[in-house]
CSV table of C-alpha atoms and ligand atoms in Angstrom, one decimal:
chain,number,residue,atom,x,y,z
A,118,MET,CA,16.6,-37.4,-48.9
A,119,ALA,CA,13.3,-37.0,-50.8
A,120,GLU,CA,11.6,-33.6,-50.5
A,121,ASN,CA,8.8,-33.4,-48.0
A,122,VAL,CA,6.1,-32.2,-50.3
A,123,VAL,CA,3.6,-29.7,-48.7
A,124,GLY,CA,0.8,-28.1,-50.7
A,125,ARG,CA,-2.0,-25.9,-49.6
A,126,PHE,CA,-5.6,-24.8,-50.1
A,127,ALA,CA,-5.8,-21.0,-49.5
A,128,PRO,CA,-9.4,-20.1,-50.1
A,129,THR,CA,-11.0,-16.7,-49.4
A,130,PRO,CA,-14.1,-17.4,-47.3
A,131,SER,CA,-16.3,-14.8,-49.1
A,132,GLY,CA,-18.8,-17.2,-50.7
A,133,ARG,CA,-19.3,-20.7,-52.1
A,134,MET,CA,-16.6,-22.2,-54.2
A,135,HIS,CA,-17.3,-22.1,-57.9
A,136,LEU,CA,-16.2,-24.7,-60.5
A,137,GLY,CA,-13.0,-22.9,-61.2
A,138,ASN,CA,-12.0,-23.0,-57.5
A,139,VAL,CA,-12.9,-26.7,-57.4
A,140,PHE,CA,-10.6,-27.3,-60.4
A,141,ALA,CA,-7.7,-25.5,-58.8
A,142,GLY,CA,-8.3,-27.3,-55.5
A,143,LEU,CA,-8.5,-30.6,-57.3
A,144,LEU,CA,-5.2,-30.1,-59.1
A,145,ALA,CA,-3.5,-28.9,-55.9
A,146,TRP,CA,-4.7,-32.0,-54.1
A,147,LEU,CA,-3.8,-34.4,-56.9
A,148,SER,CA,-0.3,-33.0,-57.3
A,149,VAL,CA,0.5,-33.3,-53.6
A,150,ARG,CA,-1.2,-36.6,-53.0
A,151,SER,CA,0.4,-38.2,-56.0
A,152,GLN,CA,3.8,-37.4,-54.5
A,153,GLY,CA,2.8,-38.7,-51.0
A,154,GLY,CA,2.8,-35.1,-49.6
A,155,SER,CA,0.6,-33.3,-47.1
A,156,MET,CA,-1.9,-30.5,-47.5
A,157,VAL,CA,-2.4,-27.4,-45.4
A,158,LEU,CA,-5.7,-25.5,-45.3
A,159,ARG,CA,-5.6,-21.8,-44.6
A,160,MET,CA,-8.5,-19.3,-44.6
A,161,GLU,CA,-7.5,-16.0,-46.3
A,162,ASP,CA,-9.8,-13.7,-44.5
A,163,LEU,CA,-7.8,-10.4,-44.5
A,164,ASP,CA,-10.9,-8.7,-45.9
A,165,ARG,CA,-13.0,-8.7,-42.8
A,166,GLU,CA,-16.0,-7.2,-44.6
A,167,ARG,CA,-16.3,-9.8,-47.3
A,168,THR,CA,-15.4,-12.9,-45.4
A,169,SER,CA,-16.9,-14.8,-42.5
A,170,GLU,CA,-16.5,-17.9,-40.3
A,171,GLU,CA,-19.8,-19.2,-41.8
A,172,PHE,CA,-18.4,-19.2,-45.2
A,173,ALA,CA,-15.2,-20.7,-43.9
A,174,GLU,CA,-17.2,-23.6,-42.4
A,175,THR,CA,-19.1,-24.1,-45.6
A,176,LEU,CA,-15.8,-24.2,-47.5
A,177,ARG,CA,-14.4,-26.9,-45.2
A,178,LYS,CA,-17.6,-29.0,-45.7
A,179,ASP,CA,-17.5,-28.4,-49.5
A,180,LEU,CA,-13.9,-29.6,-49.8
A,181,LEU,CA,-14.7,-32.7,-47.8
A,182,TRP,CA,-17.8,-33.3,-49.8
A,183,LEU,CA,-15.6,-33.3,-52.9
A,184,GLY,CA,-13.2,-35.7,-51.3
A,185,LEU,CA,-10.4,-33.1,-51.0
A,186,ASP,CA,-9.0,-33.5,-47.5
A,187,TRP,CA,-6.1,-31.8,-45.7
A,188,ASP,CA,-3.8,-32.7,-42.9
A,189,THR,CA,-3.6,-29.5,-40.9
A,190,GLU,CA,-5.4,-26.2,-40.8
A,191,THR,CA,-3.2,-23.2,-39.9
A,192,ALA,CA,-4.5,-20.0,-38.3
A,193,PRO,CA,-6.7,-17.7,-40.5
A,194,GLN,CA,-5.0,-14.6,-41.7
A,195,SER,CA,-7.2,-12.3,-39.7
A,196,GLN,CA,-5.5,-13.7,-36.5
A,197,ARG,CA,-2.0,-13.2,-37.7
A,198,SER,CA,-1.4,-9.4,-37.8
A,199,ARG,CA,1.2,-9.7,-35.0
A,200,VAL,CA,3.2,-12.2,-37.1
A,201,TYR,CA,2.9,-10.0,-40.2
A,202,GLU,CA,4.0,-7.0,-38.2
A,203,GLY,CA,7.3,-8.7,-37.5
A,204,TYR,CA,8.0,-9.3,-41.2
A,205,PHE,CA,6.9,-5.8,-42.0
A,206,GLU,CA,9.5,-4.5,-39.5
A,207,LYS,CA,12.1,-6.7,-41.2
A,208,LEU,CA,11.4,-4.8,-44.4
A,209,ARG,CA,11.7,-1.5,-42.6
A,210,ASP,CA,15.1,-2.6,-41.1
A,211,LEU,CA,16.3,-3.4,-44.6
A,212,GLY,CA,15.5,0.2,-45.6
A,213,LEU,CA,13.0,-1.0,-48.2
A,214,LEU,CA,9.8,0.6,-47.0
A,215,TYR,CA,8.4,4.0,-47.7
A,216,PRO,CA,5.1,5.7,-47.0
A,217,CYS,CA,2.8,6.3,-50.0
A,218,TYR,CA,0.2,9.0,-49.9
A,219,CYS,CA,-1.2,8.5,-53.4
A,220,THR,CA,-5.0,8.4,-53.6
A,221,ARG,CA,-6.8,5.7,-55.5
A,222,SER,CA,-7.7,8.0,-58.4
A,223,GLN,CA,-4.1,9.3,-58.6
A,224,LEU,CA,-2.8,5.8,-58.9
A,225,HIS,CA,-5.2,4.9,-61.7
A,226,ASN,CA,-4.6,8.2,-63.6
A,227,VAL,CA,-0.8,8.3,-63.5
A,228,ASN,CA,0.2,4.7,-63.6
A,229,ALA,CA,0.5,2.3,-66.5
A,230,PRO,CA,-1.6,-0.9,-66.4
A,231,HIS,CA,0.3,-4.0,-65.3
A,232,GLN,CA,0.8,-6.4,-68.1
A,233,SER,CA,-0.5,-9.6,-66.7
A,234,ASP,CA,-3.1,-9.0,-64.1
A,235,GLY,CA,-4.7,-5.6,-64.9
A,236,THR,CA,-3.2,-3.8,-61.9
A,237,TYR,CA,-0.9,-0.9,-62.5
A,238,VAL,CA,2.9,-0.3,-62.6
A,239,TYR,CA,3.6,2.1,-59.8
A,240,SER,CA,5.4,5.1,-61.2
A,241,GLY,CA,7.2,5.9,-58.0
A,242,THR,CA,5.5,9.2,-57.1
A,243,CYS,CA,6.2,8.9,-53.3
A,244,ARG,CA,9.5,7.0,-53.6
A,245,ASN,CA,11.8,9.9,-52.8
A,246,LEU,CA,9.7,12.3,-50.8
A,247,THR,CA,11.6,14.4,-48.3
A,248,PRO,CA,10.6,14.3,-44.6
A,249,ALA,CA,9.0,17.7,-45.0
A,250,GLN,CA,6.9,16.6,-48.0
A,251,ARG,CA,5.7,13.6,-46.0
A,252,GLU,CA,4.7,15.7,-43.0
A,253,ALA,CA,2.7,18.0,-45.3
A,254,PHE,CA,0.2,15.2,-45.9
A,255,SER,CA,-2.5,15.0,-43.2
A,256,ARG,CA,-3.6,11.4,-44.0
A,257,ALA,CA,-2.2,8.1,-43.0
A,258,PRO,CA,0.0,6.5,-45.7
A,259,ALA,CA,0.0,3.0,-47.2
A,260,TRP,CA,3.5,1.4,-47.1
A,261,ARG,CA,5.3,0.2,-50.2
A,262,VAL,CA,8.3,-2.0,-50.6
A,263,ARG,CA,11.0,-0.9,-53.1
A,264,VAL,CA,11.7,-3.4,-55.8
A,265,PRO,CA,15.0,-3.9,-57.5
A,266,GLN,CA,15.7,-4.0,-61.2
A,267,GLU,CA,15.6,-7.7,-61.2
A,268,THR,CA,13.9,-10.3,-63.3
A,269,TYR,CA,12.2,-13.1,-61.5
A,270,LYS,CA,11.9,-16.4,-63.4
A,271,LEU,CA,9.9,-19.4,-62.7
A,272,GLU,CA,9.1,-22.7,-64.5
A,273,ASP,CA,5.4,-23.0,-63.9
A,274,LEU,CA,4.0,-26.6,-63.7
A,275,ALA,CA,1.1,-25.6,-66.0
A,276,GLN,CA,2.2,-22.5,-67.8
A,277,GLY,CA,5.8,-23.3,-68.5
A,278,PRO,CA,8.4,-20.5,-68.3
A,279,PHE,CA,7.3,-17.1,-66.9
A,280,SER,CA,9.4,-14.1,-66.0
A,281,GLN,CA,8.7,-10.6,-64.8
A,282,ASP,CA,11.0,-7.6,-64.3
A,283,LEU,CA,9.8,-6.2,-61.1
A,284,SER,CA,10.8,-2.6,-61.7
A,285,THR,CA,9.3,-2.2,-65.1
A,286,GLN,CA,6.4,-4.6,-65.0
A,287,CYS,CA,5.2,-4.1,-61.4
A,288,GLY,CA,6.9,-1.3,-59.6
A,289,ASP,CA,7.1,-0.8,-55.8
A,290,PHE,CA,4.1,-2.5,-54.3
A,291,VAL,CA,1.9,-2.0,-51.3
A,292,VAL,CA,2.5,-4.3,-48.3
A,293,ARG,CA,0.3,-2.5,-45.8
A,294,ARG,CA,-2.7,-0.4,-46.4
A,295,ALA,CA,-3.4,3.0,-44.9
A,296,ASP,CA,-5.9,1.5,-42.5
A,297,GLY,CA,-3.1,-0.8,-41.1
A,298,VAL,CA,-4.3,-4.0,-42.8
A,299,PHE,CA,-1.5,-6.1,-44.3
A,300,VAL,CA,-2.0,-7.0,-48.0
A,301,TYR,CA,-2.3,-10.4,-49.6
A,302,GLN,CA,1.2,-10.4,-51.1
A,303,LEU,CA,2.9,-10.1,-47.7
A,304,ALA,CA,0.5,-12.4,-45.8
A,305,VAL,CA,0.6,-15.2,-48.4
A,306,THR,CA,4.4,-15.2,-48.5
A,307,VAL,CA,4.7,-15.3,-44.7
A,308,ASP,CA,2.0,-18.0,-44.3
A,309,ASP,CA,3.3,-20.3,-47.1
A,310,GLY,CA,6.9,-19.8,-45.9
A,311,GLU,CA,6.1,-20.5,-42.2
A,312,ALA,CA,4.0,-23.6,-43.1
A,313,GLY,CA,6.9,-25.0,-45.2
A,314,VAL,CA,4.8,-25.0,-48.4
A,315,THR,CA,6.8,-26.4,-51.3
A,316,GLU,CA,4.1,-26.3,-53.9
A,317,VAL,CA,1.7,-23.5,-54.7
A,318,VAL,CA,-1.1,-24.5,-57.0
A,319,ARG,CA,-3.8,-21.9,-57.7
A,320,GLY,CA,-5.7,-20.1,-60.4
A,321,MET,CA,-4.0,-18.6,-63.4
A,322,ASP,CA,-5.1,-15.1,-62.3
A,323,LEU,CA,-2.4,-15.1,-59.7
A,324,LEU,CA,0.6,-15.9,-62.0
A,325,GLY,CA,1.5,-12.2,-62.1
A,326,SER,CA,1.7,-12.2,-58.3
A,327,ALA,CA,4.3,-15.0,-58.1
A,328,PRO,CA,7.4,-12.7,-58.8
A,329,ARG,CA,6.3,-10.3,-56.0
A,330,GLN,CA,6.0,-13.2,-53.7
A,331,MET,CA,9.4,-14.7,-54.8
A,332,TYR,CA,11.0,-11.3,-54.0
A,333,LEU,CA,9.5,-11.3,-50.5
A,334,GLN,CA,10.5,-14.9,-50.0
A,335,LYS,CA,14.1,-13.9,-50.8
A,336,LEU,CA,14.0,-11.0,-48.3
A,337,PHE,CA,12.4,-13.1,-45.6
A,338,GLY,CA,14.7,-16.1,-46.1
A,339,PHE,CA,12.1,-18.6,-47.3
A,340,PRO,CA,12.9,-21.0,-50.1
A,341,HIS,CA,10.9,-20.6,-53.3
A,342,PRO,CA,8.1,-23.1,-53.8
A,343,ARG,CA,7.2,-24.7,-57.1
A,344,TYR,CA,4.3,-22.9,-58.8
A,345,GLY,CA,1.4,-24.3,-60.8
A,346,HIS,CA,-1.1,-21.8,-62.1
A,347,VAL,CA,-4.2,-23.6,-63.2
A,348,PRO,CA,-6.0,-22.6,-66.5
A,349,MET,CA,-9.2,-20.7,-66.1
A,350,LEU,CA,-12.4,-22.5,-66.9
A,351,LEU,CA,-14.4,-20.9,-69.6
A,352,ALA,CA,-18.0,-21.5,-70.5
A,353,PRO,CA,-18.7,-22.5,-74.1
A,354,ASP,CA,-19.3,-18.9,-75.0
A,355,GLY,CA,-15.9,-17.8,-73.7
A,356,ARG,CA,-17.3,-16.3,-70.5
A,357,ARG,CA,-15.0,-16.8,-67.5
A,358,LEU,CA,-16.6,-18.7,-64.6
A,359,SER,CA,-16.5,-16.7,-61.4
A,360,LYS,CA,-18.2,-16.5,-58.1
A,361,ARG,CA,-20.9,-14.5,-59.8
A,362,ASP,CA,-22.1,-17.5,-61.8
A,363,ARG,CA,-24.4,-18.7,-59.1
A,364,ASP,CA,-25.4,-21.7,-61.2
A,365,LEU,CA,-22.0,-23.2,-60.9
A,366,ASP,CA,-21.3,-22.6,-57.3
A,367,LEU,CA,-21.1,-25.6,-55.0
A,368,GLY,CA,-24.5,-24.9,-53.5
A,369,GLN,CA,-26.2,-25.4,-56.9
A,370,LEU,CA,-23.9,-28.3,-57.9
A,371,GLN,CA,-24.6,-30.2,-54.8
A,372,LYS,CA,-28.3,-30.0,-55.5
A,373,ASN,CA,-27.9,-31.7,-58.8
A,374,PHE,CA,-24.8,-33.9,-58.8
A,375,ALA,CA,-22.9,-36.4,-56.7
A,376,PRO,CA,-19.3,-35.2,-55.9
A,377,GLU,CA,-17.9,-37.9,-58.2
A,378,GLN,CA,-19.8,-36.4,-61.2
A,379,VAL,CA,-18.3,-32.9,-60.6
A,380,ILE,CA,-14.8,-34.3,-60.2
A,381,GLY,CA,-15.3,-36.6,-63.3
A,382,ALA,CA,-16.5,-33.7,-65.4
A,383,LEU,CA,-13.4,-31.6,-64.5
A,384,ALA,CA,-11.1,-34.6,-65.0
A,385,TYR,CA,-12.6,-35.1,-68.4
A,386,ALA,CA,-12.3,-31.4,-69.4
A,387,CYS,CA,-8.5,-31.5,-68.7
A,388,GLY,CA,-7.8,-34.8,-70.2
A,389,PHE,CA,-7.4,-37.2,-67.2
A,390,LEU,CA,-10.4,-39.2,-68.4
A,391,ASP,CA,-11.5,-40.2,-71.9
A,392,ARG,CA,-15.2,-39.9,-71.0
A,393,PRO,CA,-17.0,-37.8,-68.4
A,394,GLU,CA,-17.6,-40.6,-65.9
A,395,SER,CA,-18.0,-40.5,-62.1
A,396,VAL,CA,-14.8,-40.7,-60.2
A,397,SER,CA,-13.4,-39.7,-56.8
A,398,PRO,CA,-10.2,-37.6,-56.5
A,399,LYS,CA,-8.4,-40.7,-55.0
A,400,GLU,CA,-9.2,-42.7,-58.1
A,401,LEU,CA,-7.6,-40.0,-60.3
A,402,ILE,CA,-4.2,-40.2,-58.6
A,403,PRO,CA,-2.7,-42.7,-61.1
A,404,SER,CA,-3.9,-40.7,-64.2
A,405,PHE,CA,-2.7,-37.3,-62.8
A,406,SER,CA,0.1,-35.6,-64.7
A,407,TRP,CA,1.0,-31.9,-65.1
A,408,SER,CA,1.9,-32.6,-68.7
A,409,LYS,CA,-1.8,-32.8,-69.5
A,410,ILE,CA,-2.5,-29.4,-68.1
A,411,ARG,CA,-1.4,-26.7,-70.5
A,412,GLY,CA,-2.4,-23.2,-71.5
A,413,ASN,CA,-4.3,-20.5,-69.8
A,414,ALA,CA,-7.9,-21.6,-70.5
A,415,ILE,CA,-10.0,-24.8,-70.7
A,416,TYR,CA,-13.3,-24.6,-72.4
A,417,LEU,CA,-16.1,-26.6,-70.8
A,418,ASP,CA,-18.0,-28.1,-73.7
A,419,GLU,CA,-21.6,-28.4,-72.7
A,420,THR,CA,-22.3,-31.1,-75.2
A,421,LEU,CA,-19.7,-33.2,-73.6
A,422,LEU,CA,-20.1,-32.6,-69.9
A,423,PHE,CA,-23.4,-34.0,-68.7
A,424,PRO,CA,-25.3,-32.5,-71.6
A,425,GLY,CA,-27.5,-29.6,-70.7
A,426,GLN,CA,-26.9,-30.0,-66.9
A,427,LEU,CA,-23.6,-28.7,-65.8
A,428,LEU,CA,-23.6,-25.5,-67.8
B,800,LIG,N1,-7.1,-16.6,-51.4
B,800,LIG,C1,-6.9,-16.6,-52.8
B,800,LIG,C2,-8.2,-16.9,-53.5
B,800,LIG,O1,-9.1,-17.5,-52.9
B,800,LIG,C3,-5.8,-17.5,-53.3
B,800,LIG,C4,-4.5,-17.1,-52.9
B,800,LIG,C5,-3.4,-18.1,-53.3
B,800,LIG,O2,-3.7,-19.2,-53.6
B,800,LIG,O3,-2.2,-17.6,-53.2
B,800,LIG,O4,-8.3,-16.5,-54.7
């Protein structure tokens, strides 16, 4: 029986989408739709201070404006603490959790930087504290999950083979913060797993998170999805496009362009089109292929993309 392909958009509603988010969303959509699969939308609003329902509503409208539709929207992460709690307890039952009392400054002083994403490799300071040592701390702990000496390997749709040894390249990682909030790694694993997601397509900056998520998938009994980590878009001067580049957020783009122009510019930048012409996502389905998406960065050449306008 053919696999039932399920992909997802998992935006953080903390601002307008920028061109890099649009690019990752476009590839997620094209990959799924070209296989006849379905799309799930999920708002990743664990950070209650930075996110809002207004931004979520704008994101939905922006996706639809671009022609990127979805079949179901699942509950936002802020409403799922009870569900995450159940999985957290599962980790506790497996004997894999321990409280960590390290302060932020201790973590950054003592621990080595993580190779791929700039976070650190946890040195294990709180791994073997005695009950008496734990009681001596008067503050609430964060909770870490122990990682095995195991290498997680994946064949990324855009980046090719990638592997990470969790114990030496990551270390035991936090799944619940001291204030009780569950962290992204746990929430995303649970949400993708419960929604039956078979394909995770997102920005290159999250490639280093995939092995942690694969480890949690194994512990929770979810199958591993396929991964596609989409190259970063760089401005001609090599600057990474981010939410800070207000000029390239969808609010600005909508003032100056039709959705087909934005989609066409991205399709041209990654080689789906020979010229930057207006096109809808649907019209790109026949020319979509992961083999055209390679490497970790795509430069947007301002002389080629709507000269002087898009960048
Ligand atoms: N919510 C994350 C973001 O907006 C994406 C997480 C994911 O795709 O796994 O950057």
